[in-house]
mmCIF file of C-alpha atoms in Angstrom:
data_model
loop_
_atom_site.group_PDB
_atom_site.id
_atom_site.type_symbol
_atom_site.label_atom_id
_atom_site.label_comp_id
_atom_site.label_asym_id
_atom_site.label_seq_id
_atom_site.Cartn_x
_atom_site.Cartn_y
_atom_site.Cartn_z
ATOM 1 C CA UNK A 8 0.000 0.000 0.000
ATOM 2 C CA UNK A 9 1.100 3.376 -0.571
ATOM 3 C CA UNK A 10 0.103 7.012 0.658
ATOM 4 C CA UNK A 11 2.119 9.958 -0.036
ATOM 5 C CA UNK A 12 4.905 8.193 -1.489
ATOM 6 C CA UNK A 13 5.374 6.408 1.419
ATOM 7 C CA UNK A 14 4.766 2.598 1.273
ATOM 8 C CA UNK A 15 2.928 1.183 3.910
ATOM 9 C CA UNK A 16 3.156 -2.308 5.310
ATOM 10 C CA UNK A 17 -0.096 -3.068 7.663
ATOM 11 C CA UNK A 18 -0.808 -5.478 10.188
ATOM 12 C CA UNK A 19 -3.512 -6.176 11.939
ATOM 13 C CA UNK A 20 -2.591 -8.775 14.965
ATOM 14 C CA UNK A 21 -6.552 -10.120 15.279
ATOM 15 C CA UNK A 22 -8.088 -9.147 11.908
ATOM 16 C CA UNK A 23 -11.190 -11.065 12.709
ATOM 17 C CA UNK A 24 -11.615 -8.169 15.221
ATOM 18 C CA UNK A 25 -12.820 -4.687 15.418
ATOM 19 C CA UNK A 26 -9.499 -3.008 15.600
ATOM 20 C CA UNK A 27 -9.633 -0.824 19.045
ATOM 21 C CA UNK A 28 -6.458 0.975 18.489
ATOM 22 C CA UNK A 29 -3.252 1.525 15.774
ATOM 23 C CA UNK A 30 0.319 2.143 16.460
ATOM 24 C CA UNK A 31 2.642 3.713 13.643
ATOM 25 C CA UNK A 32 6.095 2.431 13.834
ATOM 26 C CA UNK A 33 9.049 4.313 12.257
ATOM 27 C CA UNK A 34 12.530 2.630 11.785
ATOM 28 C CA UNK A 35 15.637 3.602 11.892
ATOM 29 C CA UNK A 36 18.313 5.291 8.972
ATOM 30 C CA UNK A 37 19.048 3.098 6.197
ATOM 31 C CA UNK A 38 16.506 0.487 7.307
ATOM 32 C CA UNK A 39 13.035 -0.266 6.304
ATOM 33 C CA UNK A 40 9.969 -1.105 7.440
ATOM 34 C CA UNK A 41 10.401 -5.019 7.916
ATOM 35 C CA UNK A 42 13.052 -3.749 11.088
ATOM 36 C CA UNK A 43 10.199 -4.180 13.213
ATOM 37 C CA UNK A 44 7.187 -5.882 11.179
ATOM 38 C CA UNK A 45 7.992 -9.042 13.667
ATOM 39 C CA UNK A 46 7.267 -7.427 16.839
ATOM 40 C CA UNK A 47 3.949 -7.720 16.025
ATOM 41 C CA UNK A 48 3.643 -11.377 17.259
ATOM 42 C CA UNK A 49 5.984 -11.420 19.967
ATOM 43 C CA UNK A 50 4.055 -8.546 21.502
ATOM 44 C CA UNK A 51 1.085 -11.374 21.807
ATOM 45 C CA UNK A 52 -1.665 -8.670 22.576
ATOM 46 C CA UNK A 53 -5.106 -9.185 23.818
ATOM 47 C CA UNK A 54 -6.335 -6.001 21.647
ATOM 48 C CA UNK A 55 -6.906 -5.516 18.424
ATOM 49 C CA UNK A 56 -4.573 -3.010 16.947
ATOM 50 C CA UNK A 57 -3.477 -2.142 13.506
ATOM 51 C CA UNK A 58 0.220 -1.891 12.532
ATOM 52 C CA UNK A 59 1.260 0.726 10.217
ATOM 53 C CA UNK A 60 4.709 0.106 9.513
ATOM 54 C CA UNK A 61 5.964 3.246 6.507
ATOM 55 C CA UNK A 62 8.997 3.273 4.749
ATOM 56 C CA UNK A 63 11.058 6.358 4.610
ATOM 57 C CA UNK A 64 11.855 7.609 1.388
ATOM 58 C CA UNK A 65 15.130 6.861 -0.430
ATOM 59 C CA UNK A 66 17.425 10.017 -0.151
ATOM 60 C CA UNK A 67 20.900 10.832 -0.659
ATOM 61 C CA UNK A 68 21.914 11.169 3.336
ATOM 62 C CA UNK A 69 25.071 13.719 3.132
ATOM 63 C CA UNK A 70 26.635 12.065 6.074
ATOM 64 C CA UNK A 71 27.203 8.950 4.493
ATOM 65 C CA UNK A 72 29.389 10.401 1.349
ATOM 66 C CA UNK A 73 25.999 11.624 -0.399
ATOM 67 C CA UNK A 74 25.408 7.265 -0.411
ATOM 68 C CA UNK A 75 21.431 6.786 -0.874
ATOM 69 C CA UNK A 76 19.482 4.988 1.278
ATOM 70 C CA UNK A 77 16.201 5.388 3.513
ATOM 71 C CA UNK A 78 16.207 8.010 5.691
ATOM 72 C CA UNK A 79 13.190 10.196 6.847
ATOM 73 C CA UNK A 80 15.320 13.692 6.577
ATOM 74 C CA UNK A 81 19.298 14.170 5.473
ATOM 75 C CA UNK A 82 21.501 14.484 8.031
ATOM 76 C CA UNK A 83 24.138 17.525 6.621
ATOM 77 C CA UNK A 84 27.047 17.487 9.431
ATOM 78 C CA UNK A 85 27.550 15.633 12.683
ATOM 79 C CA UNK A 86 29.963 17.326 14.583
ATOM 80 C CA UNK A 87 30.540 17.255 18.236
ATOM 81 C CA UNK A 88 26.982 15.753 18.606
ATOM 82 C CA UNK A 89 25.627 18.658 17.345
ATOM 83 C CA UNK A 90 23.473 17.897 14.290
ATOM 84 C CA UNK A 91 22.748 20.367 10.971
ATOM 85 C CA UNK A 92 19.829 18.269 9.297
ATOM 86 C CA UNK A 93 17.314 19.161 6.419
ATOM 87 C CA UNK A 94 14.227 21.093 8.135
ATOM 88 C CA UNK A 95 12.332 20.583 5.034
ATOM 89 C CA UNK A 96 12.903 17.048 5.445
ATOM 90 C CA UNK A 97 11.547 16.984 8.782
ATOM 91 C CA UNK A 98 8.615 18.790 8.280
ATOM 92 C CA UNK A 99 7.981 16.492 5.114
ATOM 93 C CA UNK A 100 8.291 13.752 6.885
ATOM 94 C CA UNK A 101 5.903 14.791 9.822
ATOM 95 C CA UNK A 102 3.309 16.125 7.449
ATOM 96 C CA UNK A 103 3.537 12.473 6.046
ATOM 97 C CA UNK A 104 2.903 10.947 9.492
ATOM 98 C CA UNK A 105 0.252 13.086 10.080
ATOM 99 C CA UNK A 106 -1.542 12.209 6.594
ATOM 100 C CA UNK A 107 -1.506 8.261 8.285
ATOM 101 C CA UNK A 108 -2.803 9.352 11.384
ATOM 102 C CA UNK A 109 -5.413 11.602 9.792
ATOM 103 C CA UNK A 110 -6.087 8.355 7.468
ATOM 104 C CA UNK A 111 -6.693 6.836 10.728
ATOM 105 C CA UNK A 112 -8.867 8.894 12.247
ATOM 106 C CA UNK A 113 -11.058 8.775 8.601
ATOM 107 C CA UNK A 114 -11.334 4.784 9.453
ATOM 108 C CA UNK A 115 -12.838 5.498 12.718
ATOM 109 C CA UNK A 116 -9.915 5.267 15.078
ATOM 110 C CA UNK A 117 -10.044 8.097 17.187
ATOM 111 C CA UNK A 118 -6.529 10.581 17.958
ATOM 112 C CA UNK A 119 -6.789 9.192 21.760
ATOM 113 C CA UNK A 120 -5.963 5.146 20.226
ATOM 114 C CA UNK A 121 -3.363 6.192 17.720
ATOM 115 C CA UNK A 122 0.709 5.177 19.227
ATOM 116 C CA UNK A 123 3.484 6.937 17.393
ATOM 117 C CA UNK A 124 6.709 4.738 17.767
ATOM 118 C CA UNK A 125 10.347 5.131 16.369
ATOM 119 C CA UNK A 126 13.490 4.410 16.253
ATOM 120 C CA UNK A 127 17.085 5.941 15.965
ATOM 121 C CA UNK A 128 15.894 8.754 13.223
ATOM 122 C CA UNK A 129 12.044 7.640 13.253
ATOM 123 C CA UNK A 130 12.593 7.940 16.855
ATOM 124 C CA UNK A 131 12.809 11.732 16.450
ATOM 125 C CA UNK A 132 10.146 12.575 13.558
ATOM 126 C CA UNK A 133 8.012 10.223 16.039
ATOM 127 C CA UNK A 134 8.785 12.833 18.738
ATOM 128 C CA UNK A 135 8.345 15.464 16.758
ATOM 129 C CA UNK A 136 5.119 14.453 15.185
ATOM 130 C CA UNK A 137 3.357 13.628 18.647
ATOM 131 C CA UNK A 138 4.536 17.089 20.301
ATOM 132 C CA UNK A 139 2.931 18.794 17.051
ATOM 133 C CA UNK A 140 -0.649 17.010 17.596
ATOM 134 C CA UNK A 141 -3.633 19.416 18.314
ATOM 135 C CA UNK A 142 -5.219 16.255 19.867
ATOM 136 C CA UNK A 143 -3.709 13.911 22.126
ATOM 137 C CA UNK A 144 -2.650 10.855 21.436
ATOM 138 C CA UNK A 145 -2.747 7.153 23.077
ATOM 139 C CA UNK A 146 1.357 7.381 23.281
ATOM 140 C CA UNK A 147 4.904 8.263 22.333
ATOM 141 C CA UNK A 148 7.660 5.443 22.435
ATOM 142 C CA UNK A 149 11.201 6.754 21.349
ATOM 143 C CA UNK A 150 13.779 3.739 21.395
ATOM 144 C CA UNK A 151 17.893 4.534 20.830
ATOM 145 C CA UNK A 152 17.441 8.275 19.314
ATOM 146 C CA UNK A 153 18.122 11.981 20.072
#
């Protein structure tokens, strides 16, 4: 499936169910979305949730000799763990989040029900994406980023 130019990988871990709740899961630079797709059955949940696993886009990353790859915004200099990145990256990126979570919200599943997750760089568009939110939502979880 694809929205936005992002492809989409969805799970549903009891599809014979009314899904109660979705969680968006972002992976990491230079990884794609089958990082994480396996979670889904070791988590072994009672509730019926929906998986939306996107794909970052494929993007020269400047930090990595201009080398293409996925990445959800470039990364321009890393010095002294201080970080020059793309800002139109970032906000592309979120405003591509937020067309899934608005997607979700058209299916029925309300803001309040809707996890953002991430990790390394989908860590931080995660965290920037749920600070941005007019609405709350269900939860943030940030795993190994910045």
């Amino acid at each position: 499936m694809q929205l936005n130019n992002l492809e989409l990988k969805i799970i549903e871990n009891k599809p014979q169910q009314l899904v109660q709740g979705a969680v968006i899961w972002l992976h990491g630079l230079g990884a794609d979305y089958n990082d994480f797709v396996p979670i889904v059955a070791e988590l072994n949940l009672d509730v019926a949730l929906k998986f939306i696993f996107p794909n970052a886009p494929i993007i020269p990353v400047t930090i990595n000799n201009g080398y293409q790859m996925r990445a959800w915004y470039d990364i321009l200099d890393f010095n002294n763990l201080q970080r020059k990145v793309d800002q139109a990256g970032i906000v592309q990126s979120i405003a591509n989040i937020q067309q899934i979570i608005d997607g979700l919200v058209t299916q029925g599943i309300p803001q309040h029900k809707i996890v953002i997750a991430g990790f390394s760089q989908g860590g931080a568009i995660s965290y920037y994406t749920a600070l941005n939110q007019s609405k709350s939502l269900a939860g943030l979880l940030v795993l190994s980023s910045y």
